[in-house]
Structure formats: structure tokens, C-alpha cells
PDB file of C-alpha atoms and ligand atoms in Angstrom:
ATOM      1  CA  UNK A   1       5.551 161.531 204.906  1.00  0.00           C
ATOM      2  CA  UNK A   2       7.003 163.046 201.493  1.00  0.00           C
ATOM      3  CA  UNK A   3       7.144 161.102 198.328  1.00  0.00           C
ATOM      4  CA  UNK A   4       8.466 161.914 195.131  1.00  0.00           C
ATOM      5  CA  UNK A   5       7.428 159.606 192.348  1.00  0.00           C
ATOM      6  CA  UNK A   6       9.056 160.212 189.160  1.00  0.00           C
ATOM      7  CA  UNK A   7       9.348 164.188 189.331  1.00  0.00           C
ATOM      8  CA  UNK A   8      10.769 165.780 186.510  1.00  0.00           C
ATOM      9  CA  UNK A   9      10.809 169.766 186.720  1.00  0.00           C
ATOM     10  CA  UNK A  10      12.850 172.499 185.033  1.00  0.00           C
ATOM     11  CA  UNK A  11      12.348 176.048 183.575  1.00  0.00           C
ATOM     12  CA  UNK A  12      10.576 177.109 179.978  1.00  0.00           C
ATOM     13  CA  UNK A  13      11.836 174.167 178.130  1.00  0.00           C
ATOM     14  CA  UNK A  14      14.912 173.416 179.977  1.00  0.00           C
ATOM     15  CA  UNK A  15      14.569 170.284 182.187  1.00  0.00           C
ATOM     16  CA  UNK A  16      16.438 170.289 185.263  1.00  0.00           C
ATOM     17  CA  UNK A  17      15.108 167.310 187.378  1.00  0.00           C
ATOM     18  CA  UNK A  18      14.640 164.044 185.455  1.00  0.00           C
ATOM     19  CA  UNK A  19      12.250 161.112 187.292  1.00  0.00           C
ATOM     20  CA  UNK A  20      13.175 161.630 190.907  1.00  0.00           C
ATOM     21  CA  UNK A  21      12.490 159.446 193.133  1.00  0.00           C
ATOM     22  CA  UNK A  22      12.631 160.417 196.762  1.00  0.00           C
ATOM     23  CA  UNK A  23      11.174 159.880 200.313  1.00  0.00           C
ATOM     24  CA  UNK A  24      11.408 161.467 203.993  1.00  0.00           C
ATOM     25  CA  UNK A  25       9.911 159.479 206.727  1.00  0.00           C
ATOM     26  CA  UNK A  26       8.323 160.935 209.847  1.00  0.00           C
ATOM     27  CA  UNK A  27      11.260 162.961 212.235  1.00  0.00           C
ATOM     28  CA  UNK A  28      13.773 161.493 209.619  1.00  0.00           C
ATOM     29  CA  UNK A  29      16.956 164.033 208.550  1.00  0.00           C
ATOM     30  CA  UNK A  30      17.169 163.409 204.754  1.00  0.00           C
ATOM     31  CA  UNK A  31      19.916 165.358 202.817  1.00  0.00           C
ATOM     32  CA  UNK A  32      20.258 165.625 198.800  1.00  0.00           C
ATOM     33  CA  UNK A  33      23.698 166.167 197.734  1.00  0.00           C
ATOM     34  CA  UNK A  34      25.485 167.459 194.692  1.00  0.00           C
ATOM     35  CA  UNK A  35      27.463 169.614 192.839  1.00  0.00           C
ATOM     36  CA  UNK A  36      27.045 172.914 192.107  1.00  0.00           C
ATOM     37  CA  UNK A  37      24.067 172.980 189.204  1.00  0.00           C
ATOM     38  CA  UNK A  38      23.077 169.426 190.065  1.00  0.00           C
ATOM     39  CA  UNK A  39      19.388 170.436 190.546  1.00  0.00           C
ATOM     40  CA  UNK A  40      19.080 170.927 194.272  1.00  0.00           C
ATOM     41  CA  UNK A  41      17.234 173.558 194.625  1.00  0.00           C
ATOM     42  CA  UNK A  42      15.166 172.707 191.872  1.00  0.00           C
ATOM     43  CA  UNK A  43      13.976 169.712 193.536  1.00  0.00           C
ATOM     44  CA  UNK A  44      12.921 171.462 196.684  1.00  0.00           C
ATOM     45  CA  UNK A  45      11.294 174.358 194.479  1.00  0.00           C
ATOM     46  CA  UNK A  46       8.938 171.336 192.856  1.00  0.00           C
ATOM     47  CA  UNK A  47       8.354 170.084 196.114  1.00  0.00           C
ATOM     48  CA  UNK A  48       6.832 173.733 197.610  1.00  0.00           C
ATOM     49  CA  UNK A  49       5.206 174.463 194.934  1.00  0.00           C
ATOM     50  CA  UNK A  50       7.126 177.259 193.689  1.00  0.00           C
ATOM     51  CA  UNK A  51       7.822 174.955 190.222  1.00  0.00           C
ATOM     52  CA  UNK A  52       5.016 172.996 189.175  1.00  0.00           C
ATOM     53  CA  UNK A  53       6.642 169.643 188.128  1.00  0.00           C
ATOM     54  CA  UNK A  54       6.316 168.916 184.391  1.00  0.00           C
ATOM     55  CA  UNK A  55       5.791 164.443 184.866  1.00  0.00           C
ATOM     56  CA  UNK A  56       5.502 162.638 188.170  1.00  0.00           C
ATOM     57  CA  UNK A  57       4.064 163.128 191.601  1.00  0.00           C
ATOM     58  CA  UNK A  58       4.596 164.998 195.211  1.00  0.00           C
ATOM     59  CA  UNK A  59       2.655 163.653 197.985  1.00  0.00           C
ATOM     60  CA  UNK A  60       2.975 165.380 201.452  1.00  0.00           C
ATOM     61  CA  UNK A  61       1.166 162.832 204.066  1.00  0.00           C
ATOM     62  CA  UNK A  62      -0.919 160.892 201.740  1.00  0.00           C
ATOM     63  CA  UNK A  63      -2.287 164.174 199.336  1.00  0.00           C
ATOM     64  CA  UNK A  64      -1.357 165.192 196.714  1.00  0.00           C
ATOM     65  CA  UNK A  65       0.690 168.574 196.844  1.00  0.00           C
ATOM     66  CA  UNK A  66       1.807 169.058 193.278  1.00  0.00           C
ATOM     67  CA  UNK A  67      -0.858 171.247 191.852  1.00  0.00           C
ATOM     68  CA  UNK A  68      -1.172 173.180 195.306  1.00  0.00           C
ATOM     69  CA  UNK A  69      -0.323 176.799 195.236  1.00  0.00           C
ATOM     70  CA  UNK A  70       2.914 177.432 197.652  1.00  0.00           C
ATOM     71  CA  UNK A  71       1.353 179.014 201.026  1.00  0.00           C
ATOM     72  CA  UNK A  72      -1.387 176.207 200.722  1.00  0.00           C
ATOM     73  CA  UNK A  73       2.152 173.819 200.941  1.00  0.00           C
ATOM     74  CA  UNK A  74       3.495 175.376 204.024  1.00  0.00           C
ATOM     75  CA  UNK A  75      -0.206 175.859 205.902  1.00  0.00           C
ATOM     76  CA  UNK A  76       0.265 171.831 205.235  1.00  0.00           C
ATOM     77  CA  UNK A  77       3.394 171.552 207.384  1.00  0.00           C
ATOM     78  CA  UNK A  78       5.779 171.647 205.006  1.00  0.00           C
ATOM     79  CA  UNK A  79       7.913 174.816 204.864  1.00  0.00           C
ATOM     80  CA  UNK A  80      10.587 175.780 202.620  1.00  0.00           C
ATOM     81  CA  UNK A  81      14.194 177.840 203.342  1.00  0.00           C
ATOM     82  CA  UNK A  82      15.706 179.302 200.928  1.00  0.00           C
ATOM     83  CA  UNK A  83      19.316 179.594 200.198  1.00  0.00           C
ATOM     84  CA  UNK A  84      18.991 183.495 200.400  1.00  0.00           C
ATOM     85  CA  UNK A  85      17.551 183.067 204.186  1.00  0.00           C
ATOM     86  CA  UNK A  86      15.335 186.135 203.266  1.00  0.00           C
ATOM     87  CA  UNK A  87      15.586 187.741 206.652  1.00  0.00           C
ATOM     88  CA  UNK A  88      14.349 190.802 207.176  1.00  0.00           C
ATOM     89  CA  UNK A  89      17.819 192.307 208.115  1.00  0.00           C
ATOM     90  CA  UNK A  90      16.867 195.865 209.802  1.00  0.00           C
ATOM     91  CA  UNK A  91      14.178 193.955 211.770  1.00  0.00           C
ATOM     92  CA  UNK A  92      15.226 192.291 215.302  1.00  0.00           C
ATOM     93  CA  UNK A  93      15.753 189.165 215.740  1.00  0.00           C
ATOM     94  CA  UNK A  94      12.020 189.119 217.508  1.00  0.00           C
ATOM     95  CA  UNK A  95      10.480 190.504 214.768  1.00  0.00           C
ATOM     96  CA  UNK A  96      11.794 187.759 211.820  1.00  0.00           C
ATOM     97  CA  UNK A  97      10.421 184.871 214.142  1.00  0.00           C
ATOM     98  CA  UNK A  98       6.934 186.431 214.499  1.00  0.00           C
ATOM     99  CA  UNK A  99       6.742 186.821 210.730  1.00  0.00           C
ATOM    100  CA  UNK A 100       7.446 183.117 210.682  1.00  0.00           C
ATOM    101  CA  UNK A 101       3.890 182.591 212.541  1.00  0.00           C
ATOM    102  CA  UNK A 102       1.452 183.829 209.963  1.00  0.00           C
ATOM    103  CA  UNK A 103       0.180 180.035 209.316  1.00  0.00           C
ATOM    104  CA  UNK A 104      -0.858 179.996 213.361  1.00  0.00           C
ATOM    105  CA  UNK A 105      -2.841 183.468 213.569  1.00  0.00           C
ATOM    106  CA  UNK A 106      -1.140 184.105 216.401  1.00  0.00           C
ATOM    107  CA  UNK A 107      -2.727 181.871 218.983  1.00  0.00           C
ATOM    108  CA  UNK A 108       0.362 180.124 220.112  1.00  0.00           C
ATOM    109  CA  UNK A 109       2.692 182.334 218.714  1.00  0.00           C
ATOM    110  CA  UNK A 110       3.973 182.841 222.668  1.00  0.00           C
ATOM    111  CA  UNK A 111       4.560 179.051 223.049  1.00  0.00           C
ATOM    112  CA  UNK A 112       6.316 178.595 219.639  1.00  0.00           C
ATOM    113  CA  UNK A 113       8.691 181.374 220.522  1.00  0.00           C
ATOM    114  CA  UNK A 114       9.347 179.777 223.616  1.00  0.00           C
ATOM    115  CA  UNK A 115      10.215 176.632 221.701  1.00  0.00           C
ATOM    116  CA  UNK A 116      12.625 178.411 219.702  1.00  0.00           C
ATOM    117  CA  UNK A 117      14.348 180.083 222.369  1.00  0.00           C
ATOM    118  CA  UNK A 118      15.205 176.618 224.114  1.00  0.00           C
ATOM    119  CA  UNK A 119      16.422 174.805 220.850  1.00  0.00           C
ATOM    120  CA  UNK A 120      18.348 178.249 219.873  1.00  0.00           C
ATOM    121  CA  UNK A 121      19.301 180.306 223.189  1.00  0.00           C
ATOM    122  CA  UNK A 122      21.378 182.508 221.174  1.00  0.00           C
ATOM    123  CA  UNK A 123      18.066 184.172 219.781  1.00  0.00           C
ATOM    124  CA  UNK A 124      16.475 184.627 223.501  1.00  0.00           C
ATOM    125  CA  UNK A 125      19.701 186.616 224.341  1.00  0.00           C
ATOM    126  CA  UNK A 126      19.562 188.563 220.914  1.00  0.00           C
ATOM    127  CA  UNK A 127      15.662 189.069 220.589  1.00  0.00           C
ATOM    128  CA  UNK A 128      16.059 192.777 220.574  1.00  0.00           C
ATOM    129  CA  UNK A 129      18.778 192.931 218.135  1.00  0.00           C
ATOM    130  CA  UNK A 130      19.108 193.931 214.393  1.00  0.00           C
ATOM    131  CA  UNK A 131      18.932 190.471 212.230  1.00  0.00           C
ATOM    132  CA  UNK A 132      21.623 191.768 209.972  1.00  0.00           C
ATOM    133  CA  UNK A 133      23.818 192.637 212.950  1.00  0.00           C
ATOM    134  CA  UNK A 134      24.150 188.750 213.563  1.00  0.00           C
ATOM    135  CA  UNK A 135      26.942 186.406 212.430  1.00  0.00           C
ATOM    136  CA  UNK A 136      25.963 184.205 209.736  1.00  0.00           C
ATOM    137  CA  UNK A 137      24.940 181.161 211.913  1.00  0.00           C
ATOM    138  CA  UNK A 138      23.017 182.591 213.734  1.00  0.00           C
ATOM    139  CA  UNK A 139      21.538 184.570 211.005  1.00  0.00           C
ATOM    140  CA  UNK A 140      20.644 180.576 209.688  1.00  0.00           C
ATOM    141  CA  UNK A 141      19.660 179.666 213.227  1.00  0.00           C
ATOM    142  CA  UNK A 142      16.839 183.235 212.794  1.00  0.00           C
ATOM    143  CA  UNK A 143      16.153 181.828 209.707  1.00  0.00           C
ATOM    144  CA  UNK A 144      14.728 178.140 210.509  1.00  0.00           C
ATOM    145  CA  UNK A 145      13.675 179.322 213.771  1.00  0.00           C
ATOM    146  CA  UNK A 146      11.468 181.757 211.477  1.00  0.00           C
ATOM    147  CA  UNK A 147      10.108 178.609 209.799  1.00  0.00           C
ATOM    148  CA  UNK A 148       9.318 176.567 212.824  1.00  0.00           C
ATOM    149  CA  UNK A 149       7.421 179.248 214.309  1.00  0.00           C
ATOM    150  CA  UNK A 150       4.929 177.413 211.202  1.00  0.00           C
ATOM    151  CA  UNK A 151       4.944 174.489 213.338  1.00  0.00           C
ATOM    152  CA  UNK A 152       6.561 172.581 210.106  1.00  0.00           C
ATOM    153  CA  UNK A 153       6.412 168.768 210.179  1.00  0.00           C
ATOM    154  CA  UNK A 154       8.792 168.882 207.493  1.00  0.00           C
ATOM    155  CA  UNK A 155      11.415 171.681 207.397  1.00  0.00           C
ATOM    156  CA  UNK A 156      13.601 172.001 204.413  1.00  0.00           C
ATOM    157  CA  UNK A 157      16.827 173.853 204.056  1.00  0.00           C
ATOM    158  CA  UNK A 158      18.388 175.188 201.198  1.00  0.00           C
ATOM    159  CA  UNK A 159      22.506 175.309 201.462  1.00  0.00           C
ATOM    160  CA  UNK A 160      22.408 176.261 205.432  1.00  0.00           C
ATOM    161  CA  UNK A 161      26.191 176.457 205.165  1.00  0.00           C
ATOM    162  CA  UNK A 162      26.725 178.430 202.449  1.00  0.00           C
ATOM    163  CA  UNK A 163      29.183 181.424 203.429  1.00  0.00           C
ATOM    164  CA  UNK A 164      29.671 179.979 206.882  1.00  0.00           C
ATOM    165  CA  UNK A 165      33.012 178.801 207.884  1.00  0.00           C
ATOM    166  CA  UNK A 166      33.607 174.465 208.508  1.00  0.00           C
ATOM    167  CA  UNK A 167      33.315 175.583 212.459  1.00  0.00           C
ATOM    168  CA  UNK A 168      29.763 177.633 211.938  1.00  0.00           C
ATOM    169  CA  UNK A 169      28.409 174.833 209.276  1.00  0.00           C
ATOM    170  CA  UNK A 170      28.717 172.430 212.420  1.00  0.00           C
ATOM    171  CA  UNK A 171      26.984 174.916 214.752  1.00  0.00           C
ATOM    172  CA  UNK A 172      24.195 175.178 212.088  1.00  0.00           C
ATOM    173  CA  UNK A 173      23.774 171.204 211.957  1.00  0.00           C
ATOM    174  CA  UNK A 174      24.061 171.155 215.449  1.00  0.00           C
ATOM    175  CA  UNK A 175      20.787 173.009 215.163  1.00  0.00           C
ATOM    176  CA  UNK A 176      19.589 170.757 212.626  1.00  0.00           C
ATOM    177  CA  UNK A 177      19.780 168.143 214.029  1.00  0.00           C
ATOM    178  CA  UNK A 178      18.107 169.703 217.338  1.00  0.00           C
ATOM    179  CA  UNK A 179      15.320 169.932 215.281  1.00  0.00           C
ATOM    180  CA  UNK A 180      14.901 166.584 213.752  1.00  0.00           C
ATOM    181  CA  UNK A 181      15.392 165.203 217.427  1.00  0.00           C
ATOM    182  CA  UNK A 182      12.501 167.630 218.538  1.00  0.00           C
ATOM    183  CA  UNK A 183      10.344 165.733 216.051  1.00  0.00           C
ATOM    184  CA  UNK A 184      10.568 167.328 212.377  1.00  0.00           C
ATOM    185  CA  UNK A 185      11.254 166.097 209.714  1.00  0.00           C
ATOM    186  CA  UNK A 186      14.076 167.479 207.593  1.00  0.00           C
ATOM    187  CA  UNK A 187      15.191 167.373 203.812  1.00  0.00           C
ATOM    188  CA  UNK A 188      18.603 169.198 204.358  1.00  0.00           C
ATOM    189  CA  UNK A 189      20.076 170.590 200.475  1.00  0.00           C
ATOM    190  CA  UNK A 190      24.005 170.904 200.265  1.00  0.00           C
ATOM    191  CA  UNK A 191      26.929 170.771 198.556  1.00  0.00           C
ATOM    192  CA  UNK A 192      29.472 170.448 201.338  1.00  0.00           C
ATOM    193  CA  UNK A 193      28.680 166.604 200.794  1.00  0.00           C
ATOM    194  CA  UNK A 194      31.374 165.730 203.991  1.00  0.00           C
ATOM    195  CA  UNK A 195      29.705 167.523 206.897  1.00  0.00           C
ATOM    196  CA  UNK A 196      26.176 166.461 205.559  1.00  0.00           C
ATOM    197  CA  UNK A 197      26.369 162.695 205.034  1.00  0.00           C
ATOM    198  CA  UNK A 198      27.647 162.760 208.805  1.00  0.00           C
ATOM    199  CA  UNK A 199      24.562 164.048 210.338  1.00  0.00           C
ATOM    200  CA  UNK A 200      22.124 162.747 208.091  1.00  0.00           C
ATOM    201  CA  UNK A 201      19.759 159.930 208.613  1.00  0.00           C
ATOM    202  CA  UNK A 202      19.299 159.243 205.389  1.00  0.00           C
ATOM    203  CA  UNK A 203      20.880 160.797 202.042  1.00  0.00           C
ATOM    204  CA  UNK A 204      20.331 160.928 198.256  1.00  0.00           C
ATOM    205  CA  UNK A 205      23.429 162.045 195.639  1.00  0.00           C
ATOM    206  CA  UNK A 206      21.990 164.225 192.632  1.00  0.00           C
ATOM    207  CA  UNK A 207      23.999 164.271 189.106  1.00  0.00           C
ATOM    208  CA  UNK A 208      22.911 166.211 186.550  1.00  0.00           C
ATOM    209  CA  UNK A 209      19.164 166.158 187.645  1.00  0.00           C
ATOM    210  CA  UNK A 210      19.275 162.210 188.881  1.00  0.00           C
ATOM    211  CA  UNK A 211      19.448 160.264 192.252  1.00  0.00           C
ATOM    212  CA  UNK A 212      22.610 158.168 191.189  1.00  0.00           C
ATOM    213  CA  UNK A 213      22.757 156.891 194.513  1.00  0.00           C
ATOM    214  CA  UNK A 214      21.140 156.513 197.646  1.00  0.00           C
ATOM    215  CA  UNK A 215      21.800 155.089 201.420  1.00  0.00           C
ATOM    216  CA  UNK A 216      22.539 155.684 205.104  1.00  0.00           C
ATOM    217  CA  UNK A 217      24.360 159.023 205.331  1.00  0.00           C
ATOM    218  CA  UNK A 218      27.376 158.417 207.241  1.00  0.00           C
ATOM    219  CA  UNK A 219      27.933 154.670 205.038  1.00  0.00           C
ATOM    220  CA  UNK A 220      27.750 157.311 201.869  1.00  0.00           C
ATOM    221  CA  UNK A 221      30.343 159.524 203.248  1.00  0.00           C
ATOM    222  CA  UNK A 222      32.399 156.379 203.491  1.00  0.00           C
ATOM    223  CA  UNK A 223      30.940 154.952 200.327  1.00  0.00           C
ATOM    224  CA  UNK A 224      34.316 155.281 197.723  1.00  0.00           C
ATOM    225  CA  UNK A 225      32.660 156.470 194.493  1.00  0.00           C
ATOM    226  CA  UNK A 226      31.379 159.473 196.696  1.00  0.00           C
ATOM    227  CA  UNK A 227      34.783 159.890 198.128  1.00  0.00           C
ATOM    228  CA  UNK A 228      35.781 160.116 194.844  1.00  0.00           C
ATOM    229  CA  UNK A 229      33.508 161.654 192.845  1.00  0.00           C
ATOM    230  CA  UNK A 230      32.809 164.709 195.761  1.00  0.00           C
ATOM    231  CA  UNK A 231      34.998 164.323 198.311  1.00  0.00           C
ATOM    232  CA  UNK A 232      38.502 164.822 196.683  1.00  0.00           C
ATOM    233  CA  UNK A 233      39.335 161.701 198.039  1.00  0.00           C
TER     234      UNK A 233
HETATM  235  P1  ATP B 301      23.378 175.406 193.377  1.00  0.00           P
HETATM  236  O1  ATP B 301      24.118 174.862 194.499  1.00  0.00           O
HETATM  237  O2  ATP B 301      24.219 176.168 192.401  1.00  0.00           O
HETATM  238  O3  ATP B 301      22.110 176.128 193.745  1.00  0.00           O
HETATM  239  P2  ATP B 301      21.675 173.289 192.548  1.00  0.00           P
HETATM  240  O4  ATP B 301      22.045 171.857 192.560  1.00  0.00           O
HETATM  241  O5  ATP B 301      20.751 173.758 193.602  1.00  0.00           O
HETATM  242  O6  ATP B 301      22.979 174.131 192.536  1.00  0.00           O
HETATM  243  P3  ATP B 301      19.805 174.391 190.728  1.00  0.00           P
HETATM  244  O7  ATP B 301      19.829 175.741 191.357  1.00  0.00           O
HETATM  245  O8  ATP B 301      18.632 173.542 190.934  1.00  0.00           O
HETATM  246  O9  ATP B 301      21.092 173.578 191.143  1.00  0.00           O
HETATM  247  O10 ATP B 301      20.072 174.612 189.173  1.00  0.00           O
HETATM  248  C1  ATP B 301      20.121 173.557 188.247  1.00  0.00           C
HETATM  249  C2  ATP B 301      20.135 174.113 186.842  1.00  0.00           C
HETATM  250  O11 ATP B 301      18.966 174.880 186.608  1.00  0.00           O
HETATM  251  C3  ATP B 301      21.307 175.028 186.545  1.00  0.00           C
HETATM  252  O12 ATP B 301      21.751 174.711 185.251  1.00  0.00           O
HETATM  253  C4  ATP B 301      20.719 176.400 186.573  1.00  0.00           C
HETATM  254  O13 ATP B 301      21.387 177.266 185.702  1.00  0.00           O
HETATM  255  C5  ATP B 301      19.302 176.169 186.124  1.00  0.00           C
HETATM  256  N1  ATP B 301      18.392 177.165 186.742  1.00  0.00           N
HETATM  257  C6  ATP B 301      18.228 177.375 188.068  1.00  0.00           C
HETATM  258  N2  ATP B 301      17.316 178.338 188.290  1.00  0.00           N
HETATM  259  C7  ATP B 301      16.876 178.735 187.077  1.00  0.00           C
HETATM  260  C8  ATP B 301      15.923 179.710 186.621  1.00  0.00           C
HETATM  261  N3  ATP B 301      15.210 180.429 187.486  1.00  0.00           N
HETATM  262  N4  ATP B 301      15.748 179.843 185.284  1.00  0.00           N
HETATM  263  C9  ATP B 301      16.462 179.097 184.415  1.00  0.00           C
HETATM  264  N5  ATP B 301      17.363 178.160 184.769  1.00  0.00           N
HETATM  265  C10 ATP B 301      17.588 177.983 186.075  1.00  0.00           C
END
């Protein structure tokens, strides 16, 4: 459903992202993995349209998404979550899903909440509270609940895990992978390369900008150069 062919993308002159190649499959959970400055974020930024890729080609379902302008990516299906969550935090926890639904103009905005609440029960029992009164998962769990209410076929997530504790990043992929079993897609961004290989599907190592490898997810986390190279091990 999303193929990169040869992306390259950056900033000014500085090129970040050299040739990626990359693919997510219908309700698969694909993660990208990498240090710190490897080109992560980059690589989703090209792919939403918030950096138009200097060489090579996006396709989301069989178009071509590359020179689209970013809302005309999400009304597509494919919606974007950045690292900083961008919650609305003096908002309730009602309020930052609804702003999720601007792509549905309302019509089923009562059925997609419902949805939410039974893959994420914490937000039913917190509707009515503060966002930033939340703990950081579930502040993550407000924040791709905000994007499903988009109806997303793809959902992709920026460092979920970052500032969460080992016990909240599995809570988090818990609700991951709740999602890719309810039938979306996900391209899932980290650096915690452990936790992520586990749960994904599917899973591509950046270095310095390149796919230098690229496999089943849990054979990866077992695979020794990763071990090595980002596990410590
Ligand atoms: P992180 O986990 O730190 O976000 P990442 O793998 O997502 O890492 P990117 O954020 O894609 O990495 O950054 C890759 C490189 O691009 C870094 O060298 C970074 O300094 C540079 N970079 C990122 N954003 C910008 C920007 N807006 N302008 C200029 N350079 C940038």
C-alpha cells in the first residue's frame, strides 16, 4: 500500500535520506529503526508531505503522493504522528479526539469515537479530563486515537516511546498493535530497536540515511549484527 522507490530527502542542501527503498503492505506493522540522527523522522516527513523528496518516488495505494500537499496526504488515509504528540494539553481528552475528525466532517465522528473507546478504554473513562493531566501513555494512546478518528489506513508513529518508561513503551505497543490487528496499517519510527523488532511484522534498520538491512522483526532482534551494532549485545 506504501512504496518508497529510491527517496532521497534532506534540508537546504543537506541530504538526510539517500535512495530508500521501503514498503508497508495492507494491515502490516512495519517499524524503521536507528540511531539517534539516522534519518527517521526524515523519512516519515517525505512520506506526508511535509519534505518534498529531492530524487525518487512515494506511492500511497497506487498514486503518486510525493508532490501532494500534506492534508491532501492524510484526507488519503495516511496520517502522520509526530514525535511531539501535539496534543492540545488544556483540552480534555474528548476534545483532542474530535480534532482528530476534521477529514470525516463529522458524519461518523460518533462511531469513530466509539471505536476508540473499545481499542483504548482508558480514554472512555478519562473523556472529560485535561489531556495534559494524563500519564505519558496514555497521553500517546490520545494521541493515535486522535489520528484514527481520520479513519487512517496507514497510521504512522513517530518515537511513541520516547519519555515513557520500558513498562509504558509496552502498554503503548500493546496499543499498536491493537491497531494493526483492527486493520491499519502501521509504519512504527523508533530507536528503542529491542521492544520494536518484537512486535513488528516487518522491520527496516536506517544508518546514516540508508536501509542497511531489512527482515522479519523479531528474526532482526535476534539477527547478531543488530545485537551488536544497537542492542549492546
Ligand atoms: P531522532 O531520533 O533524533 O529524531 P532521526 O533518525 O529521526 O533521529 P532525523 O530527525 O531524521 O533523525 O534527523 C536526521 C538528520 O537531519 C540530523 O542530522 C538532523 O540534525 C538533521 N535535521 C533534522 N531536522 C532538521 C531540520 N529541520 N533542519 C536541518 N536539519 C535537520
Amino acid at each position: 500500500m506504501l512504496e518508497l522507490d529510491a527517496v532521497s530527502a534532506g534540508y537546504g542542501r543537506l541530504q538526510v535520506v539517500h535512495e530508500i527503498e521501503l514498503t508497508v503492505g495492507e494491515g502490516e506493522l512495519v517499524a524503521l529503526v536507528g540511531a539517534n540522527g539516522a534519518g527517521k523522522s526524515t523519512t516519515l516527513r517525505a512520506i506526508s508531505a511535509l519534505l518534498r523528496p529531492t530524487a525518487g518516488s512515494v506511492r500511497f495505494r497506487g498514486e503518486r503522493i510525493d508532490r501532494l500537499r500534506p492534508h491532501q496526504v492524510t484526507r488519503r488515509g495516511l496520517v502522520h504522528v509526530p514525535e511531539d504528540r501535539g496534543l492540545f494539553g488544556g483540552m480534555t481528552v474528548e476534545e483532542n479526539l474530535r480534532m482528530g475528525a476534521w477529514t470525516t466532517k463529522g458524519a461518523t465522528v460518533k462511531q469513530d469515537l466509539a471505536r476508540v473507546h473499545e481499542l483504548f478504554p482508558i480514554l472512555a473513562e478519562r473523556a472529560g479530563q485535561a489531556a495534559e493531566t494524563l500519564s505519558g501513555g496514555q497521553q500517546q494512546m490520545v494521541a493515535i486515537g486522535r489520528a484514527l478518528m481520520a479513519r487512517p489506513a496507514l497510521l504512522m508513529l513517530d518515537e511513541p516511546s520516547t519519555g515513557l518508561s520500558p513498562k509504558l513503551t509496552w502498554e503503548v505497543f500493546d496499543a499498536v498493535k491493537a491497531v494493526r490487528d483492527s486493520g491499519v496499517a502501521v509504519l512504527l519510527v523508533e530507536q528503542n530497536a529491542h521492544q520494536t523488532l518484537t512486535i513488528a511484522d516487518r522491520a527496516y534498520v536506517l544508518e546514516s540515511g540508508t536501509t542497511v538491512l531489512h527482515g522479519n522483526g523479531p528474526e532482526l532482534a535476534g539477527d547478531p549484527r543488530v545485537r551488536k551494532a544497537y542492542l549492546g549485545l
